[in-house]
Tab-separated table of C-alpha atoms in Angstrom:
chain	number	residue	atom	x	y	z
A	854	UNK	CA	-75.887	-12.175	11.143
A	855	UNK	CA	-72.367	-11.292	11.868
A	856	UNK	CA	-70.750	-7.682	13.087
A	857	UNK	CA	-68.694	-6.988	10.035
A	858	UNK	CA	-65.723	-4.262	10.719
A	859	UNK	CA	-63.889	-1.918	7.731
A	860	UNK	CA	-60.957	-3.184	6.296
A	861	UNK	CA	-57.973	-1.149	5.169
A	862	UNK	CA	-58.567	-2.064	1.624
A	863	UNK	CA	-62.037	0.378	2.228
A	864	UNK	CA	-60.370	3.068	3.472
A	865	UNK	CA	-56.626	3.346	1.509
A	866	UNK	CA	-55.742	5.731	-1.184
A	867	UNK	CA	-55.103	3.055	-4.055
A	868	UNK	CA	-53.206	5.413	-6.305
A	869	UNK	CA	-49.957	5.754	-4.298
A	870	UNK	CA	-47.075	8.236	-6.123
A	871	UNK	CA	-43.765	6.979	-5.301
A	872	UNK	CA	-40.374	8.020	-5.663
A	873	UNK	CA	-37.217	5.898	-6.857
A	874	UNK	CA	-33.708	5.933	-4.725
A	875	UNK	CA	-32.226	8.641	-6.438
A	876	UNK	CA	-35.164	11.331	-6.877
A	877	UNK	CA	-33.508	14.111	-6.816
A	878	UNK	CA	-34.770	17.009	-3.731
A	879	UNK	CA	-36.435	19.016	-5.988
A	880	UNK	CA	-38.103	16.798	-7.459
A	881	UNK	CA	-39.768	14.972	-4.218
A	882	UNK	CA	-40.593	18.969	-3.570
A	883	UNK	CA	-42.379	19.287	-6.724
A	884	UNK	CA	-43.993	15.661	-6.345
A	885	UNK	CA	-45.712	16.892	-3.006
A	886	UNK	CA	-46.756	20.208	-3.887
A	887	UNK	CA	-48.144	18.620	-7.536
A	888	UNK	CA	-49.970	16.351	-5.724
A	889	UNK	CA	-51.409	17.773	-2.407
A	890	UNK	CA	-49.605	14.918	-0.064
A	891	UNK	CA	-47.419	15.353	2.985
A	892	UNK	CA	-45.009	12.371	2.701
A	893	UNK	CA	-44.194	10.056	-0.622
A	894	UNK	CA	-42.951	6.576	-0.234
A	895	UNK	CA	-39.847	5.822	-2.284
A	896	UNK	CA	-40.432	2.219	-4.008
A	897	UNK	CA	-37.310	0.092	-5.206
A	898	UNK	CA	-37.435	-1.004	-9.453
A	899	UNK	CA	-40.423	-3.492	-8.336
A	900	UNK	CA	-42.278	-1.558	-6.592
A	901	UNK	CA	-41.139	-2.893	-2.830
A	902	UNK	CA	-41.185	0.418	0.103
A	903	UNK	CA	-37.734	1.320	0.633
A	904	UNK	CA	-39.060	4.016	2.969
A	905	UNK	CA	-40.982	7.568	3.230
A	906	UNK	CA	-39.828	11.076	2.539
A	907	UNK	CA	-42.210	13.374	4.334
A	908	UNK	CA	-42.235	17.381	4.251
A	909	UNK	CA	-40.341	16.986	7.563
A	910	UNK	CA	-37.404	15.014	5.648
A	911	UNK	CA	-37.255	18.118	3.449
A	912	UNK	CA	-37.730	20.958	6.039
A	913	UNK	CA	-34.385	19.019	7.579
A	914	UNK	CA	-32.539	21.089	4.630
A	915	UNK	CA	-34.188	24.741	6.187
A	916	UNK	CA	-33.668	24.185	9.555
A	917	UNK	CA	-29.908	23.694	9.115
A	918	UNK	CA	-29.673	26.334	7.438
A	919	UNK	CA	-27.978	29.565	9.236
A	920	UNK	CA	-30.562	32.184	10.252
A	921	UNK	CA	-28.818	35.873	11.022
A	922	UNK	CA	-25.377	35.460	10.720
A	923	UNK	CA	-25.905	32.157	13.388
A	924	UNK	CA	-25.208	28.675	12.910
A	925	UNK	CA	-27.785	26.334	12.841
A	926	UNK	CA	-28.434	24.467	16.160
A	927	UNK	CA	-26.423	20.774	16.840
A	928	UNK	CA	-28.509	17.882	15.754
A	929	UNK	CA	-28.282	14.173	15.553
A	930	UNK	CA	-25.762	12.941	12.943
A	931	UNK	CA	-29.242	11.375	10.895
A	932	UNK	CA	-30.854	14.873	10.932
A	933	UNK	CA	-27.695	16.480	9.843
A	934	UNK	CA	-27.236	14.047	6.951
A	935	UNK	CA	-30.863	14.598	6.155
A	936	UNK	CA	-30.172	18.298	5.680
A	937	UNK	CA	-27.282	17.106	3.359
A	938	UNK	CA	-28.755	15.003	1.222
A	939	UNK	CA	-29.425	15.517	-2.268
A	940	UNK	CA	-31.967	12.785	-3.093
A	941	UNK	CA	-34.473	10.381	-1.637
A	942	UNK	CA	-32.168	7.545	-0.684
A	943	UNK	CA	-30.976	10.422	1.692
A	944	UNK	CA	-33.750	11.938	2.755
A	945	UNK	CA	-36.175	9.130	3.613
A	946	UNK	CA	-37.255	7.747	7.186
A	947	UNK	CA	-36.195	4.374	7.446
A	948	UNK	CA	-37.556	1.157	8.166
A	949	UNK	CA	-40.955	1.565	6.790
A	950	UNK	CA	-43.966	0.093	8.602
A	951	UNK	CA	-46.659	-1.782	6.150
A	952	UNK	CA	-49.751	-3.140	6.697
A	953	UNK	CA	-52.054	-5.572	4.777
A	954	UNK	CA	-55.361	-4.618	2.880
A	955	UNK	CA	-57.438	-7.395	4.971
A	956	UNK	CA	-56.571	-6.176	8.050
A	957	UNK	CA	-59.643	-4.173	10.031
A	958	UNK	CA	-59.273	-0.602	10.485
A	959	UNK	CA	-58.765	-1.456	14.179
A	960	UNK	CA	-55.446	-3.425	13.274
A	961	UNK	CA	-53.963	-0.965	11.310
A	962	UNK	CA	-54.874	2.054	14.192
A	963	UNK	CA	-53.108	0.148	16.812
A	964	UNK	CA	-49.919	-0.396	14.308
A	965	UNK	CA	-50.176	3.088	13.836
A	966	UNK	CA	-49.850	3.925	17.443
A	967	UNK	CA	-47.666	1.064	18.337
A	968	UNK	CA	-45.154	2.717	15.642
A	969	UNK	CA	-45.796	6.080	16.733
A	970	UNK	CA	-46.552	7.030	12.485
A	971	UNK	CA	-48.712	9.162	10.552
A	972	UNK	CA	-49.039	6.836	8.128
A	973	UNK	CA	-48.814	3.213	6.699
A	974	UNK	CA	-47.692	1.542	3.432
A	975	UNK	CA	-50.417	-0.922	2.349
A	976	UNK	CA	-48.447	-3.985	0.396
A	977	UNK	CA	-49.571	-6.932	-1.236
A	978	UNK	CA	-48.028	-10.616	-0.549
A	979	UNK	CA	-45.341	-9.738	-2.752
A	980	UNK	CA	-44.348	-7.345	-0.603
A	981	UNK	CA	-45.191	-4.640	-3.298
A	982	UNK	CA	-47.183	-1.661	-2.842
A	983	UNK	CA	-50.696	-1.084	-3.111
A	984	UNK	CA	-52.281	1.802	-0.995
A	985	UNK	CA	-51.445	3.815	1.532
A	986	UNK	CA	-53.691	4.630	4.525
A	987	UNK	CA	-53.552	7.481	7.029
A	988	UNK	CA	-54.787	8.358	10.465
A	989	UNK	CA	-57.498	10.420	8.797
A	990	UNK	CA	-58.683	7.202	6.551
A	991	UNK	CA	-58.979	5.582	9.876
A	992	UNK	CA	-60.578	8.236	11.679
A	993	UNK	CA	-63.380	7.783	9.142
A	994	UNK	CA	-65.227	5.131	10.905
A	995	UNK	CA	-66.472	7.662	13.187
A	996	UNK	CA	-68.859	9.461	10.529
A	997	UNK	CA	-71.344	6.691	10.799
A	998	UNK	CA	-74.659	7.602	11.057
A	999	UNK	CA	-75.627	7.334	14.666
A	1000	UNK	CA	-78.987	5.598	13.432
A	1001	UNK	CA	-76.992	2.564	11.820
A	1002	UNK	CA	-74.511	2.184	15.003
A	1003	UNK	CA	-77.541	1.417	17.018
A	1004	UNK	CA	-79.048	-0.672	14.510
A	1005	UNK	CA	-76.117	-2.962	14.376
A	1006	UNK	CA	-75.734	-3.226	18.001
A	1007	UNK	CA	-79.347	-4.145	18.475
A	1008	UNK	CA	-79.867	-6.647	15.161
A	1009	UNK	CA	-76.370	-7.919	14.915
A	1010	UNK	CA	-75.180	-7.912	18.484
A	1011	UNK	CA	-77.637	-8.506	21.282
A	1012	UNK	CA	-80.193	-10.080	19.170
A	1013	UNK	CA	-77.786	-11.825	16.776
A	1014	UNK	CA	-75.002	-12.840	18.909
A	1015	UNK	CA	-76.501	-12.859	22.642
A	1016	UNK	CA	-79.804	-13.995	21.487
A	1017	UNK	CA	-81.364	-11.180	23.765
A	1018	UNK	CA	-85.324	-9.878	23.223
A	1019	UNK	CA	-85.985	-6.441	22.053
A	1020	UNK	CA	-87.136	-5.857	25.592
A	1021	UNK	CA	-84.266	-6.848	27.490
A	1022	UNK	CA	-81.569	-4.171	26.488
A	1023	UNK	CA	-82.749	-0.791	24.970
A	1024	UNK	CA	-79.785	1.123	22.438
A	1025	UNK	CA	-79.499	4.868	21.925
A	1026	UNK	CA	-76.872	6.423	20.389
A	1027	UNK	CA	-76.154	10.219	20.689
A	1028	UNK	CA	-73.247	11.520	18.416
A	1029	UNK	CA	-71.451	7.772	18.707
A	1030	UNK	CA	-72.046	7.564	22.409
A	1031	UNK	CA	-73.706	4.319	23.489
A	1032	UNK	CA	-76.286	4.043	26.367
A	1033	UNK	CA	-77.368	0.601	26.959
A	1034	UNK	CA	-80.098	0.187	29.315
A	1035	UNK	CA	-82.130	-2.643	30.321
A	1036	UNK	CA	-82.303	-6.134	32.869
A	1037	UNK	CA	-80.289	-9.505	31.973
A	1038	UNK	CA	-80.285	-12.122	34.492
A	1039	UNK	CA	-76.279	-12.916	34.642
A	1040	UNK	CA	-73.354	-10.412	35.165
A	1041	UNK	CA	-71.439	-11.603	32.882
A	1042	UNK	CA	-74.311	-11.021	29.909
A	1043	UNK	CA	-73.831	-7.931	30.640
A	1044	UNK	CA	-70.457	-7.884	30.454
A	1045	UNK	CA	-70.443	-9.352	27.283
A	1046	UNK	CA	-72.902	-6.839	25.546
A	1047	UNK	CA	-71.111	-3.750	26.855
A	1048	UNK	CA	-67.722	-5.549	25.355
A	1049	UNK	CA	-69.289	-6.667	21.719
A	1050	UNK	CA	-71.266	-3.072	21.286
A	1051	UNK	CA	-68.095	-1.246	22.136
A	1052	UNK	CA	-66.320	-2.907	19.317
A	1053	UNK	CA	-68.784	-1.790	16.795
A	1054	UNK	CA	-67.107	0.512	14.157
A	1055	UNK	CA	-68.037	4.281	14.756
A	1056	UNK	CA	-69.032	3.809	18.618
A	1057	UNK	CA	-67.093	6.295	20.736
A	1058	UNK	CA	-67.727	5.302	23.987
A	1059	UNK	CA	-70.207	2.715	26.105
A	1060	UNK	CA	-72.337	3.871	28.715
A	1061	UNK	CA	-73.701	0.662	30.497
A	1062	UNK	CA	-76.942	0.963	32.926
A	1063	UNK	CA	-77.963	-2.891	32.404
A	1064	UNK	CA	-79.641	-4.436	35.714
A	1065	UNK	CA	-78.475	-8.073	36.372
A	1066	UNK	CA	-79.482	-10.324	39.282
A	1067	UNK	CA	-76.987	-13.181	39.144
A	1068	UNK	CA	-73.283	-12.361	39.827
A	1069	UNK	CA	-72.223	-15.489	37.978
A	1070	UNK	CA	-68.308	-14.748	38.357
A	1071	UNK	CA	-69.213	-16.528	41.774
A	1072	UNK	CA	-72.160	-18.166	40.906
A	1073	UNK	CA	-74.146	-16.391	43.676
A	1074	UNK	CA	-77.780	-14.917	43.387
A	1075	UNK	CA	-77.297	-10.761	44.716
A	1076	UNK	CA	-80.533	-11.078	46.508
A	1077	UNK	CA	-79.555	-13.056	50.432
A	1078	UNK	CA	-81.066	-15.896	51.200
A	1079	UNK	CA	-84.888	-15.074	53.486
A	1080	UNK	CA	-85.537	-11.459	51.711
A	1081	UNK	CA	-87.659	-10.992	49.604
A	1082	UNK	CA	-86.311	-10.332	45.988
A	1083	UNK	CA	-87.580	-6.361	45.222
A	1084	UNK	CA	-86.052	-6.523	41.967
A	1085	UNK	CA	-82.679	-6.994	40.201
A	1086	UNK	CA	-79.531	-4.695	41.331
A	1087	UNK	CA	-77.821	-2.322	39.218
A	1088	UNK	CA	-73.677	-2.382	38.857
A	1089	UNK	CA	-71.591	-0.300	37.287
A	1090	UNK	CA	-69.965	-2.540	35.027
């Protein structure tokens, strides 16, 4: 039995409005509002991302606008020619970043970040679009039941994978925070169960309290040779 993680095909919105080239403004406004979205991605004739136009492309347009008798603040020459422009060829952030539907949920979070987006295009191997996923489809992952976190982590992970007895490591899970307690013999078992658990989808945190006796990162035995072992000693890990 295997750990088996979302994908972004689970998560995505499958029916994606887009936008051609030369949308005109009020039209992209009318497309958002219409629709309930925040940003629209604006597809070439076969369906390929061009880029996004969010409501911040748009609000561009406002905030050059004079307020009072003032003009408008400097900007950069792109934001300026955002506030110019007339259609979505104009207006859209450019490049796009895309992701794949088979990637994990985890993938697609650190692309996210890495890019510093709200959002990413899902496309096919055509390089045609297909979904769209956003950091609240990703955040989803943390709804799971806390029951069927710890259920994975015991079946699928230290009984599964580690090959560990009910008796040896103890799970509980309070609100996706994950207390393992128990006694291994090696370190580095340990190690490995904190590690595995923590990748389990929905698990917030790991709060490791396993016992080991064998520091096996130097193949040495805790307890010094002539005392007499009184049990196994606890490490933070």
């Amino acid at each position: 039995m295997t750990t088996q993680h979302s994908t972004v095909s689970e998560v995505m919105t499958r029916d994606v409005v887009t936008v051609r080239p030369d949308t005109p403004f009020k039209e992209i406004t009318s497309v958002l509002s219409s629709h309930g979205i925040s940003a629209v991605p604006v597809a070439d004739a076969r369906g390929a991302p061009m880029g996004l136009v969010s409501e911040a492309d748009l609000l561009r347009k406002q905030a050059e606008q004079p307020a009072g008798g003032q003009a408008a603040a400097p900007g950069w020459p792109r934001e300026k020619a955002k506030a110019r422009a007339e259609n979505a060829a104009g207006l859209m952030t450019t490049p796009v970043v895309t992701a794949h539907a088979d990637w994990t949920v985890a993938q697609a979070a650190r692309e996210m970040d890495r890019h510093r987006v709200k959002r990413l295009l899902v496309v096919d191997e055509t390089d045609r679009i297909t979904g769209i996923v956003s950091r609240s489809d990703l955040l989803h992952v943390y709804l799971r039941p806390d029951e069927e976190i710890r259920e994975e982590i015991r079946a699928d992970v230290l009984q599964g994978m580690l090959r560990l007895g009910g008796d040896e490591v103890q799970v509980q899970v309070h609100d996706g925070v994950v207390t393992l307690r128990g006694e291994v013999e090696k370190r580095s078992t340990a190690q490995i169960a904190e590690r595995l658990a923590g990748g389990v989808e929905g698990v917030v945190t790991i709060r490791p309290m396993i016992d080991y006796a064998i520091d096996d990162r130097t193949a040495e035995d805790h307890r010094q040779p002539g005392i007499e072992a009184t049990g196994p000693r606890r490490r933070p890990l």
